mmCIF file of C-alpha atoms in Angstrom:
data_model
loop_
_atom_site.group_PDB
_atom_site.id
_atom_site.type_symbol
_atom_site.label_atom_id
_atom_site.label_comp_id
_atom_site.label_asym_id
_atom_site.label_seq_id
_atom_site.Cartn_x
_atom_site.Cartn_y
_atom_site.Cartn_z
ATOM 1 C CA MET A 11 -26.051 -15.063 -9.640
ATOM 2 C CA PRO A 12 -22.243 -16.055 -8.750
ATOM 3 C CA SER A 13 -21.282 -19.436 -9.024
ATOM 4 C CA HIS A 14 -20.305 -21.682 -6.009
ATOM 5 C CA SER A 15 -18.206 -24.834 -6.148
ATOM 6 C CA PRO A 16 -20.012 -28.240 -6.282
ATOM 7 C CA ARG A 17 -19.249 -28.912 -2.962
ATOM 8 C CA LEU A 18 -21.209 -26.079 -1.413
ATOM 9 C CA SER A 19 -24.028 -26.149 -4.355
ATOM 10 C CA PHE A 20 -26.586 -27.307 -2.159
ATOM 11 C CA PHE A 21 -26.073 -24.487 0.741
ATOM 12 C CA PRO A 22 -26.855 -20.991 -0.442
ATOM 13 C CA LEU A 23 -24.252 -18.637 1.261
ATOM 14 C CA PRO A 24 -27.018 -17.309 3.882
ATOM 15 C CA ALA A 25 -27.738 -20.984 4.814
ATOM 16 C CA LEU A 26 -23.802 -21.639 5.160
ATOM 17 C CA LEU A 27 -23.060 -18.635 7.480
ATOM 18 C CA LEU A 28 -26.163 -19.801 9.720
ATOM 19 C CA ILE A 29 -24.473 -23.121 9.669
ATOM 20 C CA CYS A 30 -20.986 -21.822 10.734
ATOM 21 C CA LEU A 31 -22.874 -19.868 13.678
ATOM 22 C CA ILE A 32 -24.437 -22.945 14.746
ATOM 23 C CA PHE A 33 -20.792 -24.825 14.590
ATOM 24 C CA THR A 34 -19.352 -21.777 16.408
ATOM 25 C CA ALA A 35 -21.906 -22.075 19.315
ATOM 26 C CA SER A 36 -20.969 -25.715 19.710
ATOM 27 C CA GLY A 37 -17.353 -25.081 19.554
ATOM 28 C CA ALA A 38 -17.195 -27.514 16.480
ATOM 29 C CA GLU A 39 -14.959 -26.492 13.325
ATOM 30 C CA CYS A 40 -16.563 -24.179 10.761
ATOM 31 C CA PRO A 41 -16.405 -25.469 6.891
ATOM 32 C CA SER A 42 -13.288 -23.924 5.503
ATOM 33 C CA GLY A 43 -13.830 -24.685 1.948
ATOM 34 C CA PRO A 44 -14.254 -22.273 -0.917
ATOM 35 C CA TYR A 45 -15.881 -18.809 0.372
ATOM 36 C CA ASP A 46 -17.615 -16.612 -2.028
ATOM 37 C CA ALA A 47 -16.362 -13.129 -0.922
ATOM 38 C CA SER A 48 -18.321 -11.286 -3.736
ATOM 39 C CA ALA A 49 -21.788 -12.518 -2.381
ATOM 40 C CA ASP A 50 -21.820 -10.532 0.682
ATOM 41 C CA PRO A 51 -18.789 -7.998 0.586
ATOM 42 C CA GLU A 52 -19.439 -6.025 3.704
ATOM 43 C CA MET A 53 -19.665 -9.111 6.103
ATOM 44 C CA HIS A 54 -16.482 -10.388 4.137
ATOM 45 C CA ALA A 55 -14.827 -7.253 4.922
ATOM 46 C CA ALA A 56 -15.698 -7.122 8.371
ATOM 47 C CA CYS A 57 -14.788 -10.789 9.030
ATOM 48 C CA THR A 58 -11.456 -10.090 7.509
ATOM 49 C CA ALA A 59 -10.693 -7.068 9.407
ATOM 50 C CA ASN A 60 -11.521 -8.402 12.787
ATOM 51 C CA TYR A 61 -11.353 -12.226 12.939
ATOM 52 C CA LEU A 62 -7.272 -12.903 12.643
ATOM 53 C CA PRO A 63 -5.837 -15.866 14.374
ATOM 54 C CA SER A 64 -3.611 -13.566 16.636
ATOM 55 C CA HIS A 65 -6.726 -11.716 17.641
ATOM 56 C CA PRO A 66 -7.352 -12.189 21.454
ATOM 57 C CA ASP A 67 -11.197 -12.688 20.885
ATOM 58 C CA ASN A 68 -10.746 -15.089 18.192
ATOM 59 C CA THR A 69 -11.106 -18.493 19.736
ATOM 60 C CA ARG A 70 -13.970 -19.563 17.842
ATOM 61 C CA ASN A 71 -14.407 -20.414 14.326
ATOM 62 C CA ASP A 72 -16.921 -18.761 12.109
ATOM 63 C CA SER A 73 -17.868 -18.127 8.231
ATOM 64 C CA CYS A 74 -14.163 -16.281 7.986
ATOM 65 C CA ALA A 75 -12.613 -19.890 9.025
ATOM 66 C CA ALA A 76 -10.926 -20.153 5.405
ATOM 67 C CA LEU A 77 -9.512 -16.491 5.887
ATOM 68 C CA THR A 78 -7.455 -17.236 8.649
ATOM 69 C CA THR A 79 -5.063 -19.574 7.166
ATOM 70 C CA ALA A 80 -1.299 -19.001 5.989
ATOM 71 C CA GLY A 81 -0.371 -16.490 8.830
ATOM 72 C CA GLY A 82 -3.162 -14.164 7.593
ATOM 73 C CA ALA A 83 -2.075 -13.716 3.936
ATOM 74 C CA VAL A 84 -5.545 -14.916 2.853
ATOM 75 C CA ALA A 85 -7.410 -12.464 5.042
ATOM 76 C CA ALA A 86 -5.021 -9.582 4.258
ATOM 77 C CA LEU A 87 -5.529 -10.062 0.485
ATOM 78 C CA SER A 88 -9.108 -10.656 0.621
ATOM 79 C CA SER A 89 -9.529 -7.450 2.782
ATOM 80 C CA LEU A 90 -8.035 -5.730 -0.213
ATOM 81 C CA TYR A 91 -10.362 -7.112 -2.781
ATOM 82 C CA ALA A 92 -13.209 -6.224 -0.433
ATOM 83 C CA ALA A 93 -12.177 -2.654 0.289
ATOM 84 C CA THR A 94 -11.380 -1.902 -3.407
ATOM 85 C CA SER A 95 -14.453 -3.249 -5.173
ATOM 86 C CA GLY A 96 -12.607 -6.170 -6.448
ATOM 87 C CA ASP A 97 -15.529 -7.354 -8.703
ATOM 88 C CA ARG A 98 -14.766 -4.277 -10.557
ATOM 89 C CA TRP A 99 -11.126 -4.769 -11.168
ATOM 90 C CA ILE A 100 -9.903 -5.135 -14.840
ATOM 91 C CA ASN A 101 -8.432 -8.479 -13.721
ATOM 92 C CA ASN A 102 -9.259 -10.415 -10.497
ATOM 93 C CA LYS A 103 -8.209 -13.871 -11.622
ATOM 94 C CA GLY A 104 -8.315 -16.104 -8.638
ATOM 95 C CA TRP A 105 -9.489 -13.345 -6.223
ATOM 96 C CA GLY A 106 -12.909 -13.246 -4.475
ATOM 97 C CA ARG A 107 -12.854 -16.593 -2.882
ATOM 98 C CA CYS A 108 -10.968 -17.861 0.127
ATOM 99 C CA VAL A 109 -9.229 -21.013 -0.016
ATOM 100 C CA GLN A 110 -6.200 -22.607 1.841
ATOM 101 C CA ASP A 111 -2.786 -24.014 1.242
ATOM 102 C CA GLY A 112 -1.014 -21.102 -0.598
ATOM 103 C CA ASP A 113 -3.682 -20.995 -3.403
ATOM 104 C CA TYR A 114 -3.553 -17.065 -3.114
ATOM 105 C CA CYS A 115 0.091 -17.296 -4.786
ATOM 106 C CA GLY A 116 -1.802 -18.004 -7.992
ATOM 107 C CA TRP A 117 -3.969 -14.749 -7.778
ATOM 108 C CA TYR A 118 -3.463 -12.259 -10.487
ATOM 109 C CA GLY A 119 -0.666 -9.682 -9.296
ATOM 110 C CA VAL A 120 0.537 -11.768 -6.401
ATOM 111 C CA ARG A 121 3.862 -13.336 -6.111
ATOM 112 C CA CYS A 122 5.201 -15.449 -3.342
ATOM 113 C CA GLU A 123 8.255 -16.920 -2.226
ATOM 114 C CA GLY A 124 8.056 -19.848 -0.034
ATOM 115 C CA GLY A 125 4.272 -19.579 0.394
ATOM 116 C CA ALA A 126 4.897 -16.084 1.732
ATOM 117 C CA VAL A 127 3.591 -12.848 -0.249
ATOM 118 C CA VAL A 128 6.378 -10.791 -1.323
ATOM 119 C CA GLU A 129 5.098 -8.809 -4.018
ATOM 120 C CA ILE A 130 1.636 -7.301 -5.075
ATOM 121 C CA SER A 131 1.252 -5.590 -8.431
ATOM 122 C CA LEU A 132 -1.977 -4.219 -9.202
ATOM 123 C CA GLY A 133 -1.378 -1.280 -11.004
ATOM 124 C CA THR A 134 -3.797 0.269 -13.610
ATOM 125 C CA ASN A 135 -6.300 -2.191 -12.537
ATOM 126 C CA ASN A 136 -9.382 -0.022 -11.417
ATOM 127 C CA LEU A 137 -9.081 -0.478 -7.749
ATOM 128 C CA GLN A 138 -11.469 1.833 -6.135
ATOM 129 C CA GLY A 139 -11.470 2.468 -2.285
ATOM 130 C CA THR A 140 -8.755 2.452 0.129
ATOM 131 C CA ILE A 141 -5.542 0.320 1.095
ATOM 132 C CA PRO A 142 -6.773 -1.790 4.341
ATOM 133 C CA THR A 143 -4.958 -1.757 7.355
ATOM 134 C CA LEU A 144 -4.733 -5.387 7.338
ATOM 135 C CA LEU A 145 -2.940 -5.728 4.161
ATOM 136 C CA LEU A 146 -0.078 -3.629 5.809
ATOM 137 C CA THR A 147 0.050 -5.775 8.849
ATOM 138 C CA SER A 148 -0.466 -9.317 7.963
ATOM 139 C CA LEU A 149 2.147 -9.534 5.212
ATOM 140 C CA PRO A 150 5.746 -9.075 7.103
ATOM 141 C CA LEU A 151 7.728 -10.422 4.340
ATOM 142 C CA LEU A 152 6.233 -8.192 1.629
ATOM 143 C CA GLU A 153 9.189 -6.575 -0.651
ATOM 144 C CA SER A 154 6.963 -4.768 -3.307
ATOM 145 C CA LEU A 155 3.509 -2.939 -3.631
ATOM 146 C CA ASP A 156 2.399 -1.502 -6.444
ATOM 147 C CA LEU A 157 -1.251 -0.004 -6.583
ATOM 148 C CA SER A 158 -0.286 2.858 -8.781
ATOM 149 C CA ASN A 159 -3.040 4.379 -11.202
ATOM 150 C CA ASN A 160 -6.210 3.282 -9.423
ATOM 151 C CA VAL A 161 -8.798 5.336 -7.770
ATOM 152 C CA LEU A 162 -7.527 4.851 -4.072
ATOM 153 C CA SER A 163 -8.933 7.339 -1.508
ATOM 154 C CA GLY A 164 -11.020 7.271 1.543
ATOM 155 C CA TYR A 165 -12.379 4.207 3.292
ATOM 156 C CA PRO A 166 -15.799 3.183 2.182
ATOM 157 C CA LEU A 167 -18.495 3.941 4.516
ATOM 158 C CA SER A 168 -20.220 0.516 4.011
ATOM 159 C CA MET A 169 -17.097 -1.039 5.796
ATOM 160 C CA GLY A 170 -17.955 0.046 8.964
ATOM 161 C CA GLY A 171 -19.514 -2.466 11.382
ATOM 162 C CA GLY A 172 -20.451 -5.627 9.491
ATOM 163 C CA ARG A 173 -23.250 -8.483 9.168
ATOM 164 C CA GLY A 174 -22.020 -11.653 10.937
ATOM 165 C CA CYS A 175 -19.025 -10.374 12.538
ATOM 166 C CA GLU A 176 -18.830 -7.554 15.163
ATOM 167 C CA PRO A 177 -16.058 -5.119 15.317
ATOM 168 C CA HIS A 178 -13.573 -4.998 18.108
ATOM 169 C CA GLY A 179 -12.508 -2.124 19.979
ATOM 170 C CA GLY A 180 -13.579 0.525 17.617
ATOM 171 C CA LEU A 181 -11.152 1.972 14.933
ATOM 172 C CA GLY A 182 -7.578 2.332 15.609
ATOM 173 C CA ALA A 183 -5.358 5.033 14.406
ATOM 174 C CA ALA A 184 -4.405 3.325 11.313
ATOM 175 C CA GLN A 185 -7.936 2.776 10.407
ATOM 176 C CA ARG A 186 -8.972 6.318 11.208
ATOM 177 C CA GLN A 187 -6.138 7.171 8.866
ATOM 178 C CA ALA A 188 -7.660 5.074 6.067
ATOM 179 C CA LEU A 189 -11.020 6.965 6.581
ATOM 180 C CA ASN A 190 -9.416 10.238 5.701
ATOM 181 C CA GLY A 191 -7.661 8.679 2.603
ATOM 182 C CA GLU A 192 -3.999 9.527 3.891
ATOM 183 C CA VAL A 193 -0.836 7.693 2.570
ATOM 184 C CA PRO A 194 -0.638 4.393 4.354
ATOM 185 C CA ASP A 195 1.946 3.865 7.108
ATOM 186 C CA VAL A 196 4.666 1.109 5.842
ATOM 187 C CA SER A 197 6.877 1.586 8.398
ATOM 188 C CA GLY A 198 6.111 -1.809 9.947
ATOM 189 C CA LEU A 199 7.120 -3.718 6.622
ATOM 190 C CA ARG A 200 10.903 -4.024 7.320
ATOM 191 C CA TYR A 201 11.357 -5.665 3.975
ATOM 192 C CA LEU A 202 9.603 -3.531 1.469
ATOM 193 C CA SER A 203 11.983 -2.081 -1.044
ATOM 194 C CA THR A 204 9.316 -0.905 -3.656
ATOM 195 C CA LEU A 205 6.262 1.327 -3.105
ATOM 196 C CA ARG A 206 4.231 2.589 -5.664
ATOM 197 C CA LEU A 207 0.942 4.647 -5.162
ATOM 198 C CA ALA A 208 1.122 7.136 -7.760
ATOM 199 C CA ASN A 209 -1.810 8.835 -9.624
ATOM 200 C CA ASN A 210 -4.649 7.969 -7.183
ATOM 201 C CA GLN A 211 -6.461 10.406 -4.589
ATOM 202 C CA LEU A 212 -4.418 9.985 -1.475
ATOM 203 C CA THR A 213 -4.195 12.946 0.912
ATOM 204 C CA GLY A 214 -2.358 13.802 3.971
ATOM 205 C CA ALA A 215 1.351 14.138 5.034
ATOM 206 C CA ILE A 216 4.019 11.661 3.969
ATOM 207 C CA PRO A 217 3.948 9.057 7.105
ATOM 208 C CA PRO A 218 6.983 7.551 8.507
ATOM 209 C CA LEU A 219 8.784 5.021 5.957
ATOM 210 C CA THR A 220 10.643 1.818 6.338
ATOM 211 C CA ALA A 221 14.461 2.092 6.039
ATOM 212 C CA SER A 222 14.571 -0.674 3.528
ATOM 213 C CA LEU A 223 12.688 1.288 0.691
ATOM 214 C CA HIS A 224 14.923 2.027 -2.493
ATOM 215 C CA THR A 225 11.917 2.972 -4.783
ATOM 216 C CA ILE A 226 9.041 5.227 -3.776
ATOM 217 C CA ASP A 227 6.349 6.754 -6.142
ATOM 218 C CA LEU A 228 3.799 8.773 -4.638
ATOM 219 C CA SER A 229 3.442 11.336 -7.654
ATOM 220 C CA MET A 230 0.143 12.580 -8.936
ATOM 221 C CA ASN A 231 -1.888 12.582 -5.447
ATOM 222 C CA ALA A 232 -2.883 15.371 -3.060
ATOM 223 C CA ILE A 233 -0.541 14.950 -0.560
ATOM 224 C CA THR A 234 0.352 17.921 1.665
ATOM 225 C CA GLY A 235 2.805 18.733 4.240
ATOM 226 C CA SER A 236 6.519 19.130 3.772
ATOM 227 C CA ILE A 237 9.405 16.920 2.660
ATOM 228 C CA THR A 238 11.067 15.809 5.823
ATOM 229 C CA PRO A 239 14.946 15.237 6.221
ATOM 230 C CA SER A 240 14.069 11.442 7.094
ATOM 231 C CA ILE A 241 12.782 10.844 3.752
ATOM 232 C CA LEU A 242 15.779 12.053 2.199
ATOM 233 C CA SER A 243 18.022 10.276 4.484
ATOM 234 C CA LEU A 244 16.786 6.659 3.549
ATOM 235 C CA PRO A 245 19.909 4.870 3.305
ATOM 236 C CA ALA A 246 18.809 2.698 0.561
ATOM 237 C CA LEU A 247 16.705 5.330 -1.503
ATOM 238 C CA SER A 248 17.547 5.160 -5.208
ATOM 239 C CA TYR A 249 14.169 6.520 -6.649
ATOM 240 C CA LEU A 250 11.909 9.306 -5.244
ATOM 241 C CA SER A 251 9.089 10.552 -7.126
ATOM 242 C CA LEU A 252 6.694 13.217 -5.081
ATOM 243 C CA SER A 253 5.719 15.368 -8.271
ATOM 244 C CA HIS A 254 2.332 16.838 -8.876
ATOM 245 C CA ASN A 255 1.125 16.847 -5.112
ATOM 246 C CA ALA A 256 0.646 19.990 -2.988
ATOM 247 C CA LEU A 257 3.849 19.631 -0.699
ATOM 248 C CA SER A 258 5.002 22.845 0.861
ATOM 249 C CA GLY A 259 7.789 24.465 2.705
ATOM 250 C CA PRO A 260 11.473 24.355 1.914
ATOM 251 C CA LEU A 261 13.501 21.520 0.355
ATOM 252 C CA PRO A 262 15.398 20.195 3.196
ATOM 253 C CA ALA A 263 19.010 19.904 3.748
ATOM 254 C CA PRO A 264 19.701 16.208 3.860
ATOM 255 C CA PRO A 265 21.698 14.955 7.210
ATOM 256 C CA ALA A 266 25.303 15.172 6.858
ATOM 257 C CA ALA A 267 26.771 11.766 6.019
ATOM 258 C CA PRO A 268 29.958 10.344 7.599
ATOM 259 C CA LEU A 269 33.233 11.587 5.761
ATOM 260 C CA ASP A 270 34.238 7.660 4.786
ATOM 261 C CA SER A 271 30.544 7.063 3.785
ATOM 262 C CA SER A 272 30.136 5.986 0.204
ATOM 263 C CA PRO A 273 27.817 8.281 -2.078
ATOM 264 C CA HIS A 274 24.128 8.511 -1.536
ATOM 265 C CA PRO A 275 22.506 5.986 -3.702
ATOM 266 C CA THR A 276 19.693 8.292 -4.820
ATOM 267 C CA LYS A 277 19.881 8.534 -8.904
ATOM 268 C CA PHE A 278 16.308 10.086 -9.576
ATOM 269 C CA LEU A 279 14.847 12.814 -7.389
ATOM 270 C CA ASP A 280 11.414 14.387 -8.828
ATOM 271 C CA VAL A 281 9.614 17.041 -6.566
ATOM 272 C CA SER A 282 8.290 19.175 -9.498
ATOM 273 C CA HIS A 283 5.109 20.844 -9.519
ATOM 274 C CA ASN A 284 4.299 21.289 -5.810
ATOM 275 C CA MET A 285 4.366 24.405 -3.727
ATOM 276 C CA LEU A 286 7.728 24.152 -2.531
ATOM 277 C CA SER A 287 9.572 27.600 -1.394
ATOM 278 C CA GLY A 288 12.641 28.997 -0.199
ATOM 279 C CA SER A 289 16.238 28.783 -1.628
ATOM 280 C CA LEU A 290 17.979 25.459 -2.331
ATOM 281 C CA PRO A 291 20.305 24.230 0.158
ATOM 282 C CA PRO A 292 23.905 23.848 -1.224
ATOM 283 C CA SER A 293 24.338 20.478 1.009
ATOM 284 C CA PHE A 294 21.565 19.034 -0.990
ATOM 285 C CA PHE A 295 23.854 18.839 -4.346
ATOM 286 C CA THR A 296 26.890 17.634 -2.134
ATOM 287 C CA THR A 297 25.096 15.034 -0.704
ATOM 288 C CA PHE A 298 23.069 13.551 -3.720
ATOM 289 C CA THR A 299 26.173 13.173 -5.963
ATOM 290 C CA SER A 300 25.068 10.351 -7.626
ATOM 291 C CA LEU A 301 21.741 11.893 -8.833
ATOM 292 C CA LEU A 302 21.030 10.977 -12.881
ATOM 293 C CA THR A 303 17.787 13.068 -12.672
ATOM 294 C CA LEU A 304 16.789 16.047 -10.737
ATOM 295 C CA LYS A 305 13.227 17.740 -11.292
ATOM 296 C CA LEU A 306 12.616 21.091 -9.265
ATOM 297 C CA ASN A 307 10.587 22.732 -11.798
ATOM 298 C CA GLY A 308 7.029 24.090 -10.963
ATOM 299 C CA ASN A 309 7.626 25.125 -7.669
ATOM 300 C CA PRO A 310 7.844 28.936 -6.318
ATOM 301 C CA LEU A 311 11.550 28.661 -5.224
ATOM 302 C CA SER A 312 13.600 31.471 -4.818
ATOM 303 C CA GLY A 313 17.301 32.549 -5.019
ATOM 304 C CA THR A 314 19.915 31.119 -7.102
ATOM 305 C CA LEU A 315 21.117 27.780 -8.150
ATOM 306 C CA PRO A 316 23.965 26.966 -6.055
ATOM 307 C CA SER A 317 27.318 26.563 -7.104
ATOM 308 C CA GLU A 318 27.461 23.125 -5.530
ATOM 309 C CA VAL A 319 25.211 21.873 -8.304
ATOM 310 C CA GLY A 320 28.729 21.273 -9.979
ATOM 311 C CA SER A 321 29.000 18.108 -7.713
ATOM 312 C CA LEU A 322 26.318 16.188 -9.715
ATOM 313 C CA TRP A 323 28.848 14.836 -12.074
ATOM 314 C CA ASN A 324 26.453 12.258 -13.302
ATOM 315 C CA ILE A 325 23.558 14.332 -14.156
ATOM 316 C CA SER A 326 21.590 13.907 -17.281
ATOM 317 C CA HIS A 327 18.481 15.784 -16.759
ATOM 318 C CA LEU A 328 18.142 18.842 -14.564
ATOM 319 C CA ALA A 329 15.037 21.032 -14.507
ATOM 320 C CA PRO A 330 15.958 23.667 -11.919
ATOM 321 C CA ASN A 331 12.758 25.770 -12.040
ATOM 322 C CA ASP A 332 14.423 28.474 -14.017
ATOM 323 C CA LEU A 333 16.621 29.624 -11.229
ATOM 324 C CA PRO A 334 19.392 32.157 -12.052
#
């Protein structure tokens, strides 16, 4: 049996929810003390997904009242806990309860600045499930997201529809994306600089990425589609690993840079062990002149290694797929 704080020890969770609904009907405030998310994760997930302070229908308070503080940060983090079997994480210190006043800044793997969540680092922590849409829409100042080496794939079926909270308007496009286990769309996180989702079970094509990214690791998943020029043209990109996926098509020629521009900052690029085909564009080598590591091996590439490879003055590791 999960333990509760002394303040709520006289009210089992079902009774507390009933009290909340009664308070809701009367327009009074719902109790906003510690809330045990693990006692009913389905209801908890539905509440966190549907009752945000900004939601037009959220003019009342209910059992999710404690989740709607601090600009939705608690709701976003709690939705991740509920969607990824948080009670089974290797380390879930502080998680699984919802309290106010920035307490979430002390949860394992969460770092804040000025009360705002700027980093989530939960790599190799046995997260099983999906990356909920709420996590990507309610943390506008997030700078780093590391969920690598977990078991993130499709959206749990038990999350559709909740007990105690009714979903509004059905699933949006981003939520349908989560149902298919696709790479999440982080284009709305304008300050995100690090995205590490390696070694999971993510599928689908690479979605639009935010221009602030300098480190991207999506390796060892089941990602399909092609590598688009827009990925290679991210202005701050320094590290890109897409190895061990199912990417196909040619390696694209990066967009031409202005003559007076500084060298592209990318230093590490690994697209090995995919299904890339065709020949290597010479402009690829004349654009990424700052590369220290380039891995192309494990792809059915054709043609010869362009002479422009000599533009890589700083290269220290080159795996060119045995091209002549």
